[in-house]
CSV table of C-alpha atoms in Angstrom, one decimal:
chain,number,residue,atom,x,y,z
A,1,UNK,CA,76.0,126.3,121.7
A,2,UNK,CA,78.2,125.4,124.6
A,3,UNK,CA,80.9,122.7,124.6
A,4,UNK,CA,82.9,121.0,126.3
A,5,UNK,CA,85.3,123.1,129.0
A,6,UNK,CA,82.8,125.8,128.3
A,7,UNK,CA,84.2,126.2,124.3
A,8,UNK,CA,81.7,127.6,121.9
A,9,UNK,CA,80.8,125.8,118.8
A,10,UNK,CA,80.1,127.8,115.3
A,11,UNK,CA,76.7,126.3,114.0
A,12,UNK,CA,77.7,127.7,111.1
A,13,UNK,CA,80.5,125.7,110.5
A,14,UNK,CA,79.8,122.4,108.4
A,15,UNK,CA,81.8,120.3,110.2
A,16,UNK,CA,82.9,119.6,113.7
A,17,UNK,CA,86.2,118.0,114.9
A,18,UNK,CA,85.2,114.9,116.7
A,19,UNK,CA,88.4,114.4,119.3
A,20,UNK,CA,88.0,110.4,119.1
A,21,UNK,CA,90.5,109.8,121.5
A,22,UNK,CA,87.5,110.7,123.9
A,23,UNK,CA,86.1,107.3,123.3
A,24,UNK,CA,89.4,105.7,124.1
A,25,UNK,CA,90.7,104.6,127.8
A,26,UNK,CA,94.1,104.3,128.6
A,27,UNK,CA,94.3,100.2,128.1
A,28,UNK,CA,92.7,101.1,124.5
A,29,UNK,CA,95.0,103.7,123.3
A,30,UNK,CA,97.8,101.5,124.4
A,31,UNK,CA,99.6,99.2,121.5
A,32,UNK,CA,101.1,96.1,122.3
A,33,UNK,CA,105.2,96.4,122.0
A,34,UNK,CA,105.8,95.3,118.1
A,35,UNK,CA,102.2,95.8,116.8
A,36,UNK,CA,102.2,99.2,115.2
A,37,UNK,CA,105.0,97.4,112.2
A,38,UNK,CA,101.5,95.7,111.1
A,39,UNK,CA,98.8,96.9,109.2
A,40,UNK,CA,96.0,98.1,111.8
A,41,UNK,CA,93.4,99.7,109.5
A,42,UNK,CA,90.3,97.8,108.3
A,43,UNK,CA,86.9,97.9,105.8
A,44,UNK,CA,84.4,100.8,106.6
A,45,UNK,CA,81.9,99.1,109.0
A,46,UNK,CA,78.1,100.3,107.6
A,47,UNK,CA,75.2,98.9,109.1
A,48,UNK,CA,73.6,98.9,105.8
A,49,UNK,CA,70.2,97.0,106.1
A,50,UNK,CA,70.8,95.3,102.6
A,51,UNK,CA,74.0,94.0,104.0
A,52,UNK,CA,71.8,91.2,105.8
A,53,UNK,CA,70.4,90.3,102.7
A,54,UNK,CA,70.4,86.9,101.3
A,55,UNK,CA,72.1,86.9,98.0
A,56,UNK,CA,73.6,84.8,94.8
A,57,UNK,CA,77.4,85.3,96.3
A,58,UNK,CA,76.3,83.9,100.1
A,59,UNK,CA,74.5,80.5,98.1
A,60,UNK,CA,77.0,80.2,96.2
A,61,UNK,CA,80.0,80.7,98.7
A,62,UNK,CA,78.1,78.1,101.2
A,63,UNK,CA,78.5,75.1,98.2
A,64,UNK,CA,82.3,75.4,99.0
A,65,UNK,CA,81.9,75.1,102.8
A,66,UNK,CA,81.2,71.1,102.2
A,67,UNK,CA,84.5,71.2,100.2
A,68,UNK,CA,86.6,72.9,102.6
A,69,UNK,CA,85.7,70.8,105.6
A,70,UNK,CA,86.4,67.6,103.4
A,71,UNK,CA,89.8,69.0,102.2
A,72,UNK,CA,90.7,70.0,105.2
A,73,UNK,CA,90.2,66.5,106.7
A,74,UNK,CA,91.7,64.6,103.9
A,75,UNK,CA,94.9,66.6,104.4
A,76,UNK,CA,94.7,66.2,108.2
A,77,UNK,CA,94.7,61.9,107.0
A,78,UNK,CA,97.3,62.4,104.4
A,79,UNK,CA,99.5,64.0,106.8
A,80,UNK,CA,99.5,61.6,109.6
A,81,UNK,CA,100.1,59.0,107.3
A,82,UNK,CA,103.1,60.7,106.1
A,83,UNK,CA,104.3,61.1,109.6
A,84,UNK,CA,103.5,57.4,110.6
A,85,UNK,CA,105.9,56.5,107.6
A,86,UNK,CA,109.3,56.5,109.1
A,87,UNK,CA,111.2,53.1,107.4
A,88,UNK,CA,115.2,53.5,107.5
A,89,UNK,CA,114.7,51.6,104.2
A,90,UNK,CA,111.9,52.5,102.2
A,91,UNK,CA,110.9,50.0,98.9
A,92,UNK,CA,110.3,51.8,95.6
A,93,UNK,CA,106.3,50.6,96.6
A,94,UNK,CA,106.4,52.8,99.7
A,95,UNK,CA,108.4,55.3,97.6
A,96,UNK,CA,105.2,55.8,95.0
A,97,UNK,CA,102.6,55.3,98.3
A,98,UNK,CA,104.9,58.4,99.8
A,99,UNK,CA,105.1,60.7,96.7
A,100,UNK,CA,101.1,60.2,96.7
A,101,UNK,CA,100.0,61.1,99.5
A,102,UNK,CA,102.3,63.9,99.5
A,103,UNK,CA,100.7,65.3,96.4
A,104,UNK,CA,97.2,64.6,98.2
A,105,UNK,CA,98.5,66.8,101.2
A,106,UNK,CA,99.3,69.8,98.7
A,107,UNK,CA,96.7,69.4,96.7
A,108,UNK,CA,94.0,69.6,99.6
A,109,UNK,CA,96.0,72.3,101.6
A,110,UNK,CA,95.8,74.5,98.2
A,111,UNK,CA,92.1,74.2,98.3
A,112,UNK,CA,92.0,74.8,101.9
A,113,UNK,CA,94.1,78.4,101.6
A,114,UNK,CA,92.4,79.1,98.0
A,115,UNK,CA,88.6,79.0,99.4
A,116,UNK,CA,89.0,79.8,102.6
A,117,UNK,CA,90.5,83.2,101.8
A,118,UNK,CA,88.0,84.1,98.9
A,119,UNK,CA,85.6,83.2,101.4
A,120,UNK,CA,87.2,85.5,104.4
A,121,UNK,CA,87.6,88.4,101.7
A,122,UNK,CA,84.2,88.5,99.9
A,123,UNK,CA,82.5,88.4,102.8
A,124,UNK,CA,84.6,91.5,103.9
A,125,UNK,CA,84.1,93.1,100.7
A,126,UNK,CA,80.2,92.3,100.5
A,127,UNK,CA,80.2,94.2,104.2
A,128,UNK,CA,82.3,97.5,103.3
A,129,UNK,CA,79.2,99.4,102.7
A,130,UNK,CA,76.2,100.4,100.0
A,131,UNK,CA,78.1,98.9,97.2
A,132,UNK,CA,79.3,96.1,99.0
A,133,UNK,CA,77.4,93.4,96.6
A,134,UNK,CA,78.5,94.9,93.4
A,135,UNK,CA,82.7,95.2,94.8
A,136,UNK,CA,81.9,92.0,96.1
A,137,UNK,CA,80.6,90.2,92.8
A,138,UNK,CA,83.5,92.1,91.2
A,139,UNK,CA,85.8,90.2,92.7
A,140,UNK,CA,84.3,87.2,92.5
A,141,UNK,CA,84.0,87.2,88.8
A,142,UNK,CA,87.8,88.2,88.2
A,143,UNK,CA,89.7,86.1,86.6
A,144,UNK,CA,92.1,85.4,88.6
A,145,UNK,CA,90.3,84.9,91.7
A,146,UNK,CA,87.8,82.5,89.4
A,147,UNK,CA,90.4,80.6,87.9
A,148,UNK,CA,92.2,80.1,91.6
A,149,UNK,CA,89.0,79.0,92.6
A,150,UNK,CA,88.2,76.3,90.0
A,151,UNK,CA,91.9,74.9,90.3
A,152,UNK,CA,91.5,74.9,94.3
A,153,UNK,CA,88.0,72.4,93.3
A,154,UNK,CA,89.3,70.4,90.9
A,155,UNK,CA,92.4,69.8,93.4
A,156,UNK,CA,90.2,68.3,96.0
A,157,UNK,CA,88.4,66.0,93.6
A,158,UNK,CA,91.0,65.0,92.0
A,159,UNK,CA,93.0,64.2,95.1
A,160,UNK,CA,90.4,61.7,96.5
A,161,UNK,CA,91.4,59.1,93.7
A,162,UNK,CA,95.2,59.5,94.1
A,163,UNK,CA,94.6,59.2,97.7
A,164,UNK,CA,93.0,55.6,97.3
A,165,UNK,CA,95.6,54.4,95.4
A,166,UNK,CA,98.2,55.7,97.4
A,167,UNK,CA,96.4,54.0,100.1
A,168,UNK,CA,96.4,50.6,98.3
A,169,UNK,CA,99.9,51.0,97.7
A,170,UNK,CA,100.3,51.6,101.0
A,171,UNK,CA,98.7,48.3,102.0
A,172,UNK,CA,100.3,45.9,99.6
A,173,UNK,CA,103.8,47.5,100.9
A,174,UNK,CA,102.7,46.4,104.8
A,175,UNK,CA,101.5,42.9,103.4
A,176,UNK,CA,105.0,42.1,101.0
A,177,UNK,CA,105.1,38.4,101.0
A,178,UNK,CA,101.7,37.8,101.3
A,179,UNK,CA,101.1,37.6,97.7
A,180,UNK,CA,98.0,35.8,97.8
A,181,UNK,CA,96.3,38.4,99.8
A,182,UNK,CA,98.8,41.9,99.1
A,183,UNK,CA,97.8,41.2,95.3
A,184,UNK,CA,94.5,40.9,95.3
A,185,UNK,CA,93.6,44.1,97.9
A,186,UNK,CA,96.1,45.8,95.9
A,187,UNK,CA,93.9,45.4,92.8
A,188,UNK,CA,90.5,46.1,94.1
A,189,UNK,CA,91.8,49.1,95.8
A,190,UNK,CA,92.9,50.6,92.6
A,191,UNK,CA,89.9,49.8,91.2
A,192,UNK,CA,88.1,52.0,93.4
A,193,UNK,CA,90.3,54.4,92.6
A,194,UNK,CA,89.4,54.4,88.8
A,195,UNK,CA,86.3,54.3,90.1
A,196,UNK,CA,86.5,57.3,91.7
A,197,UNK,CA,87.8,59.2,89.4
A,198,UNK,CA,85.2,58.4,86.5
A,199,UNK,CA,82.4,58.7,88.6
A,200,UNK,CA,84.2,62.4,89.4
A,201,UNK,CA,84.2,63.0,85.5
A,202,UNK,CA,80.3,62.1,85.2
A,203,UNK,CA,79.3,64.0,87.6
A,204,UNK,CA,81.4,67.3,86.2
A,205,UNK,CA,80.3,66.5,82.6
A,206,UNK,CA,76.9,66.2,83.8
A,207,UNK,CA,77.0,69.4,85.4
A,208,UNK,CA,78.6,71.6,82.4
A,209,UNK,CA,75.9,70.3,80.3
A,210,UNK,CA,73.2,71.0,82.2
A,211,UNK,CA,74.6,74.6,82.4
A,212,UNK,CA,74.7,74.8,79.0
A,213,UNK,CA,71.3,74.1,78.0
A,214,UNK,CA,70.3,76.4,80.9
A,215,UNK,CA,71.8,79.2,79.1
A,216,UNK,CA,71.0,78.4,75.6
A,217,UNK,CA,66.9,77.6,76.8
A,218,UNK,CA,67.3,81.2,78.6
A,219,UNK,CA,69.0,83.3,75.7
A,220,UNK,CA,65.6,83.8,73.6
A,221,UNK,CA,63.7,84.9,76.7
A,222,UNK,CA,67.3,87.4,77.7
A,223,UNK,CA,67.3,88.6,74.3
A,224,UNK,CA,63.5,89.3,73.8
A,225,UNK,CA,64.1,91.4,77.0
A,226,UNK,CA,66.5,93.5,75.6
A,227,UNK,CA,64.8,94.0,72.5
A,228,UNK,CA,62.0,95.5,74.9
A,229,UNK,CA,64.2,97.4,76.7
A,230,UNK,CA,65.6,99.0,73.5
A,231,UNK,CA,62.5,99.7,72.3
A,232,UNK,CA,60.9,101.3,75.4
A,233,UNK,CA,64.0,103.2,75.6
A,234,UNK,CA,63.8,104.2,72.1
A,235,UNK,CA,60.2,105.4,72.0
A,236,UNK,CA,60.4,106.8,75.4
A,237,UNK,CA,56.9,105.2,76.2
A,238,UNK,CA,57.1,103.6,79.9
């Protein structure tokens, strides 16, 4: 079999050396001055039909868009209020409304890095090839990476609260004197805040206990099946 330059290749051989600089022009081949102290490599690209798949991970991962988007724009508010607060001599009111909404702007930029990098990373795992799903789910499940991710959650919705009151804080401080109206928005704002944070803890203890009946009305059916299983497995009989 001819090649290229008029080279003969061995069909016997079991491999041939693929020159992929071939596939390269000069403005490809050429690395930008400083780039070659990173890393350059990435995942295996397979185009694996069952990588378009809908699966558990994708559903799953698309519940924490919603919570991204509203962390993200929480810190973005917490933020410009912390810029905007620039007295040469701060009370110990605007102290407190300061120290909140700091904590607000960690809080909600932990969440932010926490689930937008699982999110970048199992979606590069899911994509590596055959096995994508189950490296994928893998990671998903470790602890670490699951207890990061809870922490990241709970952050946002716990921030929301602290936020309000910070807020209120915040208000009664730009009121002072005013007692008769600082006073009274001061209270229903921190009202809403307590609010806030027991309708948070409903809605979570709500949710774990619907979970857990889930899986205690689905362990007879799960362990029948695995009774089968044995059994077929036992006998042989399929």
């Amino acid at each position: 079999m001819g090649g290229k330059g008029g080279k003969m290749i061995d069909p016997s051989q079991n491999k041939t050396t693929i020159d992929w600089a071939e596939f390269e022009g000069n403005e490809s081949t050429n690395i930008l001055p400083g780039l070659g102290f990173f890393r350059s490599d990435s995942v295996e690209v397979t185009n694996d039909p069952r990588i378009f798949l809908d699966n558990v991970l994708s559903r799953r991962l698309g519940a924490f868009e919603t919570v991204v988007v509203a962390s993200v724009l929480v810190a973005s508010v917490s933020c410009s209020t912390l810029i905007v607060m620039e007295e040469k001599k701060e009370s110990w009111t605007e102290y407190v409304g300061l120290v909140g909404m700091t904590v607000v702007f960690v809080m909600n930029l932990f969440c932010v890095l926490v689930i937008t990098q699982q999110y970048y990373q199992i979606f590069r795992l899911m994509t590596a090839g055959p096995t994508g799903f189950e490296i994928s789910k893998s990671y998903y499940l470790n602890k670490n990476v699951a207890t990061l991710r809870h922490m990241s959650t709970n952050a946002f919705f716990k921030s929301i609260p602290i936020f309000v009151g910070s807020i209120g804080i915040m208000v009664f401080q730009k009121l002072r004197t005013r007692w008769l109206v600082s006073i009274p928005v001061l209270v229903v704002i921190l009202t809403v805040a307590v609010l806030l944070h027991i309708v948070n803890r409903k809605h979570a203890s709500i949710f774990y206990e619907k979970y857990i009946l889930t899986k205690r009305h689905e362990a007879p059916l799960m362990g029948h099946l695995r009774n089968m299983k044995m059994d077929i497995n036992r006998t042989g009989d399929f």
